[in-house]
PDB file of C-alpha atoms in Angstrom:
ATOM      1  CA  UNK A   1      16.176 -27.579 -74.985  1.00  0.00           C
ATOM      2  CA  UNK A   2      17.578 -27.239 -71.454  1.00  0.00           C
ATOM      3  CA  UNK A   3      21.042 -25.700 -71.580  1.00  0.00           C
ATOM      4  CA  UNK A   4      23.535 -27.044 -69.043  1.00  0.00           C
ATOM      5  CA  UNK A   5      26.544 -25.975 -71.108  1.00  0.00           C
ATOM      6  CA  UNK A   6      29.122 -23.691 -69.515  1.00  0.00           C
ATOM      7  CA  UNK A   7      31.167 -23.226 -72.686  1.00  0.00           C
ATOM      8  CA  UNK A   8      33.103 -19.974 -72.545  1.00  0.00           C
ATOM      9  CA  UNK A   9      32.180 -19.248 -68.930  1.00  0.00           C
ATOM     10  CA  UNK A  10      34.833 -18.352 -66.351  1.00  0.00           C
ATOM     11  CA  UNK A  11      34.379 -19.830 -62.885  1.00  0.00           C
ATOM     12  CA  UNK A  12      36.148 -18.811 -59.679  1.00  0.00           C
ATOM     13  CA  UNK A  13      35.882 -21.539 -57.031  1.00  0.00           C
ATOM     14  CA  UNK A  14      37.366 -20.562 -53.695  1.00  0.00           C
ATOM     15  CA  UNK A  15      39.327 -23.089 -51.643  1.00  0.00           C
ATOM     16  CA  UNK A  16      39.120 -25.638 -54.453  1.00  0.00           C
ATOM     17  CA  UNK A  17      42.357 -27.603 -54.119  1.00  0.00           C
ATOM     18  CA  UNK A  18      40.661 -30.795 -52.905  1.00  0.00           C
ATOM     19  CA  UNK A  19      37.422 -32.245 -51.563  1.00  0.00           C
ATOM     20  CA  UNK A  20      34.103 -30.594 -52.330  1.00  0.00           C
ATOM     21  CA  UNK A  21      35.645 -27.567 -54.042  1.00  0.00           C
ATOM     22  CA  UNK A  22      37.740 -29.696 -56.385  1.00  0.00           C
ATOM     23  CA  UNK A  23      34.744 -31.877 -57.310  1.00  0.00           C
ATOM     24  CA  UNK A  24      32.589 -28.821 -58.067  1.00  0.00           C
ATOM     25  CA  UNK A  25      35.352 -27.221 -60.138  1.00  0.00           C
ATOM     26  CA  UNK A  26      35.836 -30.505 -62.027  1.00  0.00           C
ATOM     27  CA  UNK A  27      32.115 -30.618 -62.821  1.00  0.00           C
ATOM     28  CA  UNK A  28      32.112 -27.023 -64.057  1.00  0.00           C
ATOM     29  CA  UNK A  29      35.188 -27.709 -66.206  1.00  0.00           C
ATOM     30  CA  UNK A  30      33.611 -30.816 -67.720  1.00  0.00           C
ATOM     31  CA  UNK A  31      30.596 -28.655 -68.627  1.00  0.00           C
ATOM     32  CA  UNK A  32      32.931 -26.271 -70.461  1.00  0.00           C
ATOM     33  CA  UNK A  33      33.980 -23.622 -67.920  1.00  0.00           C
ATOM     34  CA  UNK A  34      37.475 -22.211 -67.449  1.00  0.00           C
ATOM     35  CA  UNK A  35      38.539 -22.753 -63.838  1.00  0.00           C
ATOM     36  CA  UNK A  36      40.266 -20.332 -61.507  1.00  0.00           C
ATOM     37  CA  UNK A  37      40.702 -21.179 -57.838  1.00  0.00           C
ATOM     38  CA  UNK A  38      42.449 -19.889 -54.755  1.00  0.00           C
ATOM     39  CA  UNK A  39      43.806 -21.149 -51.467  1.00  0.00           C
ATOM     40  CA  UNK A  40      45.403 -19.244 -48.618  1.00  0.00           C
ATOM     41  CA  UNK A  41      48.745 -21.093 -48.808  1.00  0.00           C
ATOM     42  CA  UNK A  42      51.144 -21.678 -51.711  1.00  0.00           C
ATOM     43  CA  UNK A  43      51.565 -25.395 -50.930  1.00  0.00           C
ATOM     44  CA  UNK A  44      47.815 -25.927 -51.075  1.00  0.00           C
ATOM     45  CA  UNK A  45      47.565 -24.114 -54.410  1.00  0.00           C
ATOM     46  CA  UNK A  46      50.340 -26.358 -55.763  1.00  0.00           C
ATOM     47  CA  UNK A  47      48.482 -29.401 -54.499  1.00  0.00           C
ATOM     48  CA  UNK A  48      45.382 -28.191 -56.326  1.00  0.00           C
ATOM     49  CA  UNK A  49      47.223 -27.501 -59.579  1.00  0.00           C
ATOM     50  CA  UNK A  50      48.639 -31.047 -59.481  1.00  0.00           C
ATOM     51  CA  UNK A  51      45.144 -32.473 -58.936  1.00  0.00           C
ATOM     52  CA  UNK A  52      43.733 -30.495 -61.871  1.00  0.00           C
ATOM     53  CA  UNK A  53      46.565 -31.612 -64.145  1.00  0.00           C
ATOM     54  CA  UNK A  54      45.863 -35.227 -63.234  1.00  0.00           C
ATOM     55  CA  UNK A  55      42.214 -34.655 -64.187  1.00  0.00           C
ATOM     56  CA  UNK A  56      43.249 -33.101 -67.509  1.00  0.00           C
ATOM     57  CA  UNK A  57      41.916 -29.697 -66.481  1.00  0.00           C
ATOM     58  CA  UNK A  58      43.750 -26.466 -67.187  1.00  0.00           C
ATOM     59  CA  UNK A  59      43.263 -24.296 -64.103  1.00  0.00           C
ATOM     60  CA  UNK A  60      44.811 -21.118 -62.761  1.00  0.00           C
ATOM     61  CA  UNK A  61      45.535 -20.934 -59.044  1.00  0.00           C
ATOM     62  CA  UNK A  62      46.029 -17.948 -56.742  1.00  0.00           C
ATOM     63  CA  UNK A  63      47.383 -17.610 -53.243  1.00  0.00           C
ATOM     64  CA  UNK A  64      44.737 -15.402 -51.665  1.00  0.00           C
ATOM     65  CA  UNK A  65      43.179 -15.067 -48.213  1.00  0.00           C
ATOM     66  CA  UNK A  66      39.486 -14.594 -48.939  1.00  0.00           C
ATOM     67  CA  UNK A  67      39.011 -12.704 -45.659  1.00  0.00           C
ATOM     68  CA  UNK A  68      41.314  -9.949 -46.968  1.00  0.00           C
ATOM     69  CA  UNK A  69      39.207  -7.588 -49.086  1.00  0.00           C
ATOM     70  CA  UNK A  70      42.155  -5.917 -50.788  1.00  0.00           C
ATOM     71  CA  UNK A  71      43.766  -9.275 -51.649  1.00  0.00           C
ATOM     72  CA  UNK A  72      40.485 -10.497 -53.140  1.00  0.00           C
ATOM     73  CA  UNK A  73      40.140  -7.290 -55.141  1.00  0.00           C
ATOM     74  CA  UNK A  74      43.654  -7.739 -56.548  1.00  0.00           C
ATOM     75  CA  UNK A  75      42.922 -11.373 -57.429  1.00  0.00           C
ATOM     76  CA  UNK A  76      39.668 -10.515 -59.211  1.00  0.00           C
ATOM     77  CA  UNK A  77      41.362  -7.663 -61.091  1.00  0.00           C
ATOM     78  CA  UNK A  78      44.093 -10.045 -62.256  1.00  0.00           C
ATOM     79  CA  UNK A  79      41.560 -12.687 -63.323  1.00  0.00           C
ATOM     80  CA  UNK A  80      39.643 -10.078 -65.322  1.00  0.00           C
ATOM     81  CA  UNK A  81      42.868  -8.863 -66.960  1.00  0.00           C
ATOM     82  CA  UNK A  82      44.378 -12.267 -67.775  1.00  0.00           C
ATOM     83  CA  UNK A  83      41.460 -14.709 -68.072  1.00  0.00           C
ATOM     84  CA  UNK A  84      38.296 -12.636 -68.422  1.00  0.00           C
ATOM     85  CA  UNK A  85      35.318 -11.394 -66.458  1.00  0.00           C
ATOM     86  CA  UNK A  86      34.067 -13.933 -63.927  1.00  0.00           C
ATOM     87  CA  UNK A  87      30.709 -15.471 -64.854  1.00  0.00           C
ATOM     88  CA  UNK A  88      30.443 -17.932 -61.953  1.00  0.00           C
ATOM     89  CA  UNK A  89      31.561 -17.563 -58.345  1.00  0.00           C
ATOM     90  CA  UNK A  90      31.448 -20.561 -56.016  1.00  0.00           C
ATOM     91  CA  UNK A  91      32.064 -19.535 -52.407  1.00  0.00           C
ATOM     92  CA  UNK A  92      33.403 -22.873 -51.208  1.00  0.00           C
ATOM     93  CA  UNK A  93      36.244 -21.929 -48.837  1.00  0.00           C
ATOM     94  CA  UNK A  94      35.299 -22.575 -45.227  1.00  0.00           C
ATOM     95  CA  UNK A  95      36.429 -23.792 -41.833  1.00  0.00           C
ATOM     96  CA  UNK A  96      34.844 -25.387 -38.775  1.00  0.00           C
ATOM     97  CA  UNK A  97      35.973 -25.464 -35.161  1.00  0.00           C
ATOM     98  CA  UNK A  98      34.248 -28.115 -33.061  1.00  0.00           C
ATOM     99  CA  UNK A  99      34.462 -26.573 -29.590  1.00  0.00           C
ATOM    100  CA  UNK A 100      31.746 -26.405 -26.895  1.00  0.00           C
ATOM    101  CA  UNK A 101      30.376 -22.881 -26.811  1.00  0.00           C
ATOM    102  CA  UNK A 102      31.416 -22.122 -23.218  1.00  0.00           C
ATOM    103  CA  UNK A 103      34.982 -23.196 -24.033  1.00  0.00           C
ATOM    104  CA  UNK A 104      35.272 -21.386 -27.362  1.00  0.00           C
ATOM    105  CA  UNK A 105      37.240 -18.154 -27.458  1.00  0.00           C
ATOM    106  CA  UNK A 106      35.724 -15.083 -29.048  1.00  0.00           C
ATOM    107  CA  UNK A 107      38.718 -15.066 -31.410  1.00  0.00           C
ATOM    108  CA  UNK A 108      37.897 -18.586 -32.647  1.00  0.00           C
ATOM    109  CA  UNK A 109      34.218 -17.696 -33.061  1.00  0.00           C
ATOM    110  CA  UNK A 110      35.103 -14.587 -35.056  1.00  0.00           C
ATOM    111  CA  UNK A 111      37.569 -16.502 -37.234  1.00  0.00           C
ATOM    112  CA  UNK A 112      34.902 -19.022 -38.281  1.00  0.00           C
ATOM    113  CA  UNK A 113      32.397 -16.255 -39.051  1.00  0.00           C
ATOM    114  CA  UNK A 114      35.087 -14.334 -40.931  1.00  0.00           C
ATOM    115  CA  UNK A 115      35.937 -17.265 -43.223  1.00  0.00           C
ATOM    116  CA  UNK A 116      32.464 -18.773 -43.607  1.00  0.00           C
ATOM    117  CA  UNK A 117      30.339 -15.616 -43.876  1.00  0.00           C
ATOM    118  CA  UNK A 118      32.370 -12.438 -44.291  1.00  0.00           C
ATOM    119  CA  UNK A 119      34.621 -13.928 -46.992  1.00  0.00           C
ATOM    120  CA  UNK A 120      31.684 -14.925 -49.256  1.00  0.00           C
ATOM    121  CA  UNK A 121      30.422 -11.347 -48.896  1.00  0.00           C
ATOM    122  CA  UNK A 122      33.863  -9.992 -49.849  1.00  0.00           C
ATOM    123  CA  UNK A 123      34.134 -12.287 -52.881  1.00  0.00           C
ATOM    124  CA  UNK A 124      30.590 -11.599 -54.074  1.00  0.00           C
ATOM    125  CA  UNK A 125      31.119  -7.855 -53.680  1.00  0.00           C
ATOM    126  CA  UNK A 126      34.274  -8.109 -55.809  1.00  0.00           C
ATOM    127  CA  UNK A 127      32.705 -10.015 -58.725  1.00  0.00           C
ATOM    128  CA  UNK A 128      29.244  -8.423 -58.895  1.00  0.00           C
ATOM    129  CA  UNK A 129      30.353  -5.245 -60.770  1.00  0.00           C
ATOM    130  CA  UNK A 130      31.833  -7.373 -63.572  1.00  0.00           C
ATOM    131  CA  UNK A 131      28.704  -9.509 -63.704  1.00  0.00           C
ATOM    132  CA  UNK A 132      26.567  -6.379 -63.984  1.00  0.00           C
ATOM    133  CA  UNK A 133      28.708  -5.116 -66.862  1.00  0.00           C
ATOM    134  CA  UNK A 134      28.485  -8.501 -68.579  1.00  0.00           C
ATOM    135  CA  UNK A 135      24.718  -8.706 -68.107  1.00  0.00           C
ATOM    136  CA  UNK A 136      24.616 -11.997 -66.219  1.00  0.00           C
ATOM    137  CA  UNK A 137      26.206 -13.886 -63.345  1.00  0.00           C
ATOM    138  CA  UNK A 138      25.896 -16.912 -61.096  1.00  0.00           C
ATOM    139  CA  UNK A 139      26.917 -16.972 -57.438  1.00  0.00           C
ATOM    140  CA  UNK A 140      26.788 -20.277 -55.573  1.00  0.00           C
ATOM    141  CA  UNK A 141      27.331 -20.244 -51.823  1.00  0.00           C
ATOM    142  CA  UNK A 142      28.242 -23.513 -50.142  1.00  0.00           C
ATOM    143  CA  UNK A 143      25.904 -23.466 -47.186  1.00  0.00           C
ATOM    144  CA  UNK A 144      25.233 -26.449 -44.922  1.00  0.00           C
ATOM    145  CA  UNK A 145      22.511 -28.313 -43.099  1.00  0.00           C
ATOM    146  CA  UNK A 146      23.746 -26.135 -40.238  1.00  0.00           C
ATOM    147  CA  UNK A 147      22.030 -23.310 -42.132  1.00  0.00           C
ATOM    148  CA  UNK A 148      18.855 -24.937 -40.758  1.00  0.00           C
ATOM    149  CA  UNK A 149      19.868 -27.059 -37.774  1.00  0.00           C
ATOM    150  CA  UNK A 150      21.956 -26.690 -34.655  1.00  0.00           C
ATOM    151  CA  UNK A 151      24.220 -29.265 -33.049  1.00  0.00           C
ATOM    152  CA  UNK A 152      26.564 -29.299 -30.082  1.00  0.00           C
ATOM    153  CA  UNK A 153      30.079 -27.848 -30.510  1.00  0.00           C
ATOM    154  CA  UNK A 154      29.391 -25.959 -33.786  1.00  0.00           C
ATOM    155  CA  UNK A 155      27.887 -22.666 -32.589  1.00  0.00           C
ATOM    156  CA  UNK A 156      30.152 -20.470 -34.729  1.00  0.00           C
ATOM    157  CA  UNK A 157      29.775 -22.638 -37.835  1.00  0.00           C
ATOM    158  CA  UNK A 158      25.975 -22.799 -37.537  1.00  0.00           C
ATOM    159  CA  UNK A 159      25.758 -19.050 -36.955  1.00  0.00           C
ATOM    160  CA  UNK A 160      27.935 -18.368 -40.013  1.00  0.00           C
ATOM    161  CA  UNK A 161      26.117 -20.808 -42.279  1.00  0.00           C
ATOM    162  CA  UNK A 162      22.731 -19.481 -41.189  1.00  0.00           C
ATOM    163  CA  UNK A 163      23.994 -16.019 -42.069  1.00  0.00           C
ATOM    164  CA  UNK A 164      25.274 -17.291 -45.420  1.00  0.00           C
ATOM    165  CA  UNK A 165      21.793 -18.584 -46.223  1.00  0.00           C
ATOM    166  CA  UNK A 166      20.377 -15.113 -45.641  1.00  0.00           C
ATOM    167  CA  UNK A 167      23.222 -13.433 -47.549  1.00  0.00           C
ATOM    168  CA  UNK A 168      22.306 -15.708 -50.464  1.00  0.00           C
ATOM    169  CA  UNK A 169      18.715 -14.521 -50.341  1.00  0.00           C
ATOM    170  CA  UNK A 170      19.725 -10.894 -50.029  1.00  0.00           C
ATOM    171  CA  UNK A 171      22.083 -10.997 -53.013  1.00  0.00           C
ATOM    172  CA  UNK A 172      19.160 -12.463 -54.976  1.00  0.00           C
ATOM    173  CA  UNK A 173      16.917  -9.653 -53.766  1.00  0.00           C
ATOM    174  CA  UNK A 174      19.408  -6.902 -54.520  1.00  0.00           C
ATOM    175  CA  UNK A 175      20.801  -8.065 -57.864  1.00  0.00           C
ATOM    176  CA  UNK A 176      18.121 -10.239 -59.455  1.00  0.00           C
ATOM    177  CA  UNK A 177      17.173  -7.412 -61.826  1.00  0.00           C
ATOM    178  CA  UNK A 178      20.783  -7.394 -63.051  1.00  0.00           C
ATOM    179  CA  UNK A 179      20.279 -11.013 -64.196  1.00  0.00           C
ATOM    180  CA  UNK A 180      22.459 -12.330 -61.375  1.00  0.00           C
ATOM    181  CA  UNK A 181      21.264 -15.534 -59.738  1.00  0.00           C
ATOM    182  CA  UNK A 182      22.585 -16.281 -56.256  1.00  0.00           C
ATOM    183  CA  UNK A 183      21.765 -19.703 -54.825  1.00  0.00           C
ATOM    184  CA  UNK A 184      23.228 -22.035 -52.255  1.00  0.00           C
ATOM    185  CA  UNK A 185      24.102 -25.701 -52.047  1.00  0.00           C
ATOM    186  CA  UNK A 186      23.624 -27.271 -48.620  1.00  0.00           C
ATOM    187  CA  UNK A 187      25.673 -30.469 -48.474  1.00  0.00           C
ATOM    188  CA  UNK A 188      24.799 -33.194 -46.022  1.00  0.00           C
ATOM    189  CA  UNK A 189      27.541 -35.251 -44.432  1.00  0.00           C
ATOM    190  CA  UNK A 190      30.089 -35.807 -47.180  1.00  0.00           C
ATOM    191  CA  UNK A 191      32.830 -38.454 -47.197  1.00  0.00           C
ATOM    192  CA  UNK A 192      36.042 -36.424 -47.567  1.00  0.00           C
ATOM    193  CA  UNK A 193      39.512 -36.685 -46.086  1.00  0.00           C
ATOM    194  CA  UNK A 194      38.433 -34.277 -43.350  1.00  0.00           C
ATOM    195  CA  UNK A 195      35.607 -36.599 -42.250  1.00  0.00           C
ATOM    196  CA  UNK A 196      37.618 -39.818 -42.696  1.00  0.00           C
ATOM    197  CA  UNK A 197      38.407 -40.150 -38.948  1.00  0.00           C
ATOM    198  CA  UNK A 198      34.667 -40.166 -38.246  1.00  0.00           C
ATOM    199  CA  UNK A 199      34.206 -43.151 -40.562  1.00  0.00           C
ATOM    200  CA  UNK A 200      37.095 -45.332 -39.390  1.00  0.00           C
ATOM    201  CA  UNK A 201      36.264 -48.785 -38.061  1.00  0.00           C
ATOM    202  CA  UNK A 202      36.749 -49.209 -34.337  1.00  0.00           C
ATOM    203  CA  UNK A 203      39.228 -51.777 -32.918  1.00  0.00           C
ATOM    204  CA  UNK A 204      36.373 -54.257 -32.441  1.00  0.00           C
ATOM    205  CA  UNK A 205      35.332 -53.895 -36.095  1.00  0.00           C
ATOM    206  CA  UNK A 206      32.264 -51.769 -35.362  1.00  0.00           C
ATOM    207  CA  UNK A 207      31.488 -48.431 -36.985  1.00  0.00           C
ATOM    208  CA  UNK A 208      32.547 -45.188 -35.350  1.00  0.00           C
ATOM    209  CA  UNK A 209      29.640 -43.933 -33.176  1.00  0.00           C
ATOM    210  CA  UNK A 210      29.286 -40.770 -35.274  1.00  0.00           C
ATOM    211  CA  UNK A 211      29.266 -42.858 -38.454  1.00  0.00           C
ATOM    212  CA  UNK A 212      26.450 -44.960 -37.000  1.00  0.00           C
ATOM    213  CA  UNK A 213      24.573 -41.787 -36.068  1.00  0.00           C
ATOM    214  CA  UNK A 214      24.814 -40.307 -39.584  1.00  0.00           C
ATOM    215  CA  UNK A 215      23.791 -43.519 -41.334  1.00  0.00           C
ATOM    216  CA  UNK A 216      20.776 -43.833 -39.017  1.00  0.00           C
ATOM    217  CA  UNK A 217      19.742 -40.207 -39.679  1.00  0.00           C
ATOM    218  CA  UNK A 218      20.099 -40.379 -43.478  1.00  0.00           C
ATOM    219  CA  UNK A 219      17.252 -41.967 -45.464  1.00  0.00           C
ATOM    220  CA  UNK A 220      19.742 -42.757 -48.245  1.00  0.00           C
ATOM    221  CA  UNK A 221      21.598 -44.912 -45.729  1.00  0.00           C
ATOM    222  CA  UNK A 222      25.054 -43.597 -46.618  1.00  0.00           C
ATOM    223  CA  UNK A 223      27.367 -40.621 -46.494  1.00  0.00           C
ATOM    224  CA  UNK A 224      27.345 -38.365 -49.521  1.00  0.00           C
ATOM    225  CA  UNK A 225      30.318 -38.067 -51.834  1.00  0.00           C
ATOM    226  CA  UNK A 226      31.818 -34.964 -53.461  1.00  0.00           C
ATOM    227  CA  UNK A 227      30.507 -36.361 -56.761  1.00  0.00           C
ATOM    228  CA  UNK A 228      26.942 -36.031 -55.421  1.00  0.00           C
ATOM    229  CA  UNK A 229      27.414 -32.248 -55.533  1.00  0.00           C
ATOM    230  CA  UNK A 230      28.623 -32.068 -59.129  1.00  0.00           C
ATOM    231  CA  UNK A 231      25.232 -32.145 -60.874  1.00  0.00           C
ATOM    232  CA  UNK A 232      23.609 -29.586 -58.561  1.00  0.00           C
ATOM    233  CA  UNK A 233      26.576 -27.251 -59.066  1.00  0.00           C
ATOM    234  CA  UNK A 234      26.371 -27.456 -62.864  1.00  0.00           C
ATOM    235  CA  UNK A 235      22.619 -26.845 -62.719  1.00  0.00           C
ATOM    236  CA  UNK A 236      22.989 -23.724 -60.556  1.00  0.00           C
ATOM    237  CA  UNK A 237      25.890 -22.428 -62.685  1.00  0.00           C
ATOM    238  CA  UNK A 238      24.123 -22.918 -66.026  1.00  0.00           C
ATOM    239  CA  UNK A 239      21.296 -21.274 -67.930  1.00  0.00           C
ATOM    240  CA  UNK A 240      19.079 -24.146 -66.793  1.00  0.00           C
ATOM    241  CA  UNK A 241      18.645 -22.261 -63.486  1.00  0.00           C
ATOM    242  CA  UNK A 242      18.050 -18.763 -64.855  1.00  0.00           C
ATOM    243  CA  UNK A 243      14.744 -18.423 -62.980  1.00  0.00           C
ATOM    244  CA  UNK A 244      16.026 -20.037 -59.786  1.00  0.00           C
ATOM    245  CA  UNK A 245      17.194 -17.367 -57.354  1.00  0.00           C
ATOM    246  CA  UNK A 246      17.659 -17.156 -53.592  1.00  0.00           C
ATOM    247  CA  UNK A 247      17.214 -20.904 -53.206  1.00  0.00           C
ATOM    248  CA  UNK A 248      19.226 -23.306 -51.029  1.00  0.00           C
ATOM    249  CA  UNK A 249      19.464 -26.729 -52.661  1.00  0.00           C
ATOM    250  CA  UNK A 250      20.090 -29.257 -49.910  1.00  0.00           C
ATOM    251  CA  UNK A 251      22.034 -32.295 -51.092  1.00  0.00           C
ATOM    252  CA  UNK A 252      21.777 -34.311 -47.900  1.00  0.00           C
ATOM    253  CA  UNK A 253      20.365 -37.739 -48.718  1.00  0.00           C
ATOM    254  CA  UNK A 254      17.090 -36.685 -47.088  1.00  0.00           C
ATOM    255  CA  UNK A 255      18.328 -35.821 -43.567  1.00  0.00           C
ATOM    256  CA  UNK A 256      16.356 -32.573 -43.328  1.00  0.00           C
ATOM    257  CA  UNK A 257      13.161 -34.389 -44.338  1.00  0.00           C
ATOM    258  CA  UNK A 258      13.547 -37.149 -41.747  1.00  0.00           C
ATOM    259  CA  UNK A 259      12.676 -37.186 -38.052  1.00  0.00           C
ATOM    260  CA  UNK A 260      14.805 -40.286 -37.440  1.00  0.00           C
ATOM    261  CA  UNK A 261      14.242 -43.897 -36.531  1.00  0.00           C
ATOM    262  CA  UNK A 262      12.065 -44.871 -33.595  1.00  0.00           C
ATOM    263  CA  UNK A 263      14.183 -46.268 -30.726  1.00  0.00           C
ATOM    264  CA  UNK A 264      13.832 -50.025 -30.319  1.00  0.00           C
TER     265      UNK A 264
END
């Protein structure tokens, strides 16, 4: 029988106070996992704790900047001491800066790479020793379609997410023999509060131009929802995926498979 149960497992989901991270953590909790999450600011952690309480989920939240290796080490040490050894790491925390490349400062470029690529490395490095001691582990990196495609104004984000795809494959290569599976989820365009302005109706009642563009490029004919990522996350966190390693599971409504509609 396929085993999707996460009973007794401890999951650290970074940046999981709302949106995609919250939905993934909710799915893992409903499958039986204990949830620990972090955010970089106290007010965001409090927002997350309130959301988990409303969902009936007991979660522990930390204020931790995932780009700070020592802060991550302290957080992981505390989790191991007070909750237990981490079985599942979901590297969800991320940022994007939509700036044309010739206008983007090197500091902004580095900040995106630091959060979206270096931080997952830091977090994985911190949890892997415990996973080795325990004899198993699951690492899920939240990649993107920008792991495969480019688009104007997202040079730093695409570079970081492409790197995260390859980090995923390298963790698989380096630690597969330790029974650690490292895979990625590549969301398509997801309807969250961050993307809400791109889906607002225009004054004349028409769809936002970007909304029209996404609907036309998606065979499913809609934006994804955070709930669309819940099943894939449980699969990659559970024993059902024990022989799946180094894979990026794109949850994009078919965008990457589709060349687009012929102009009329």
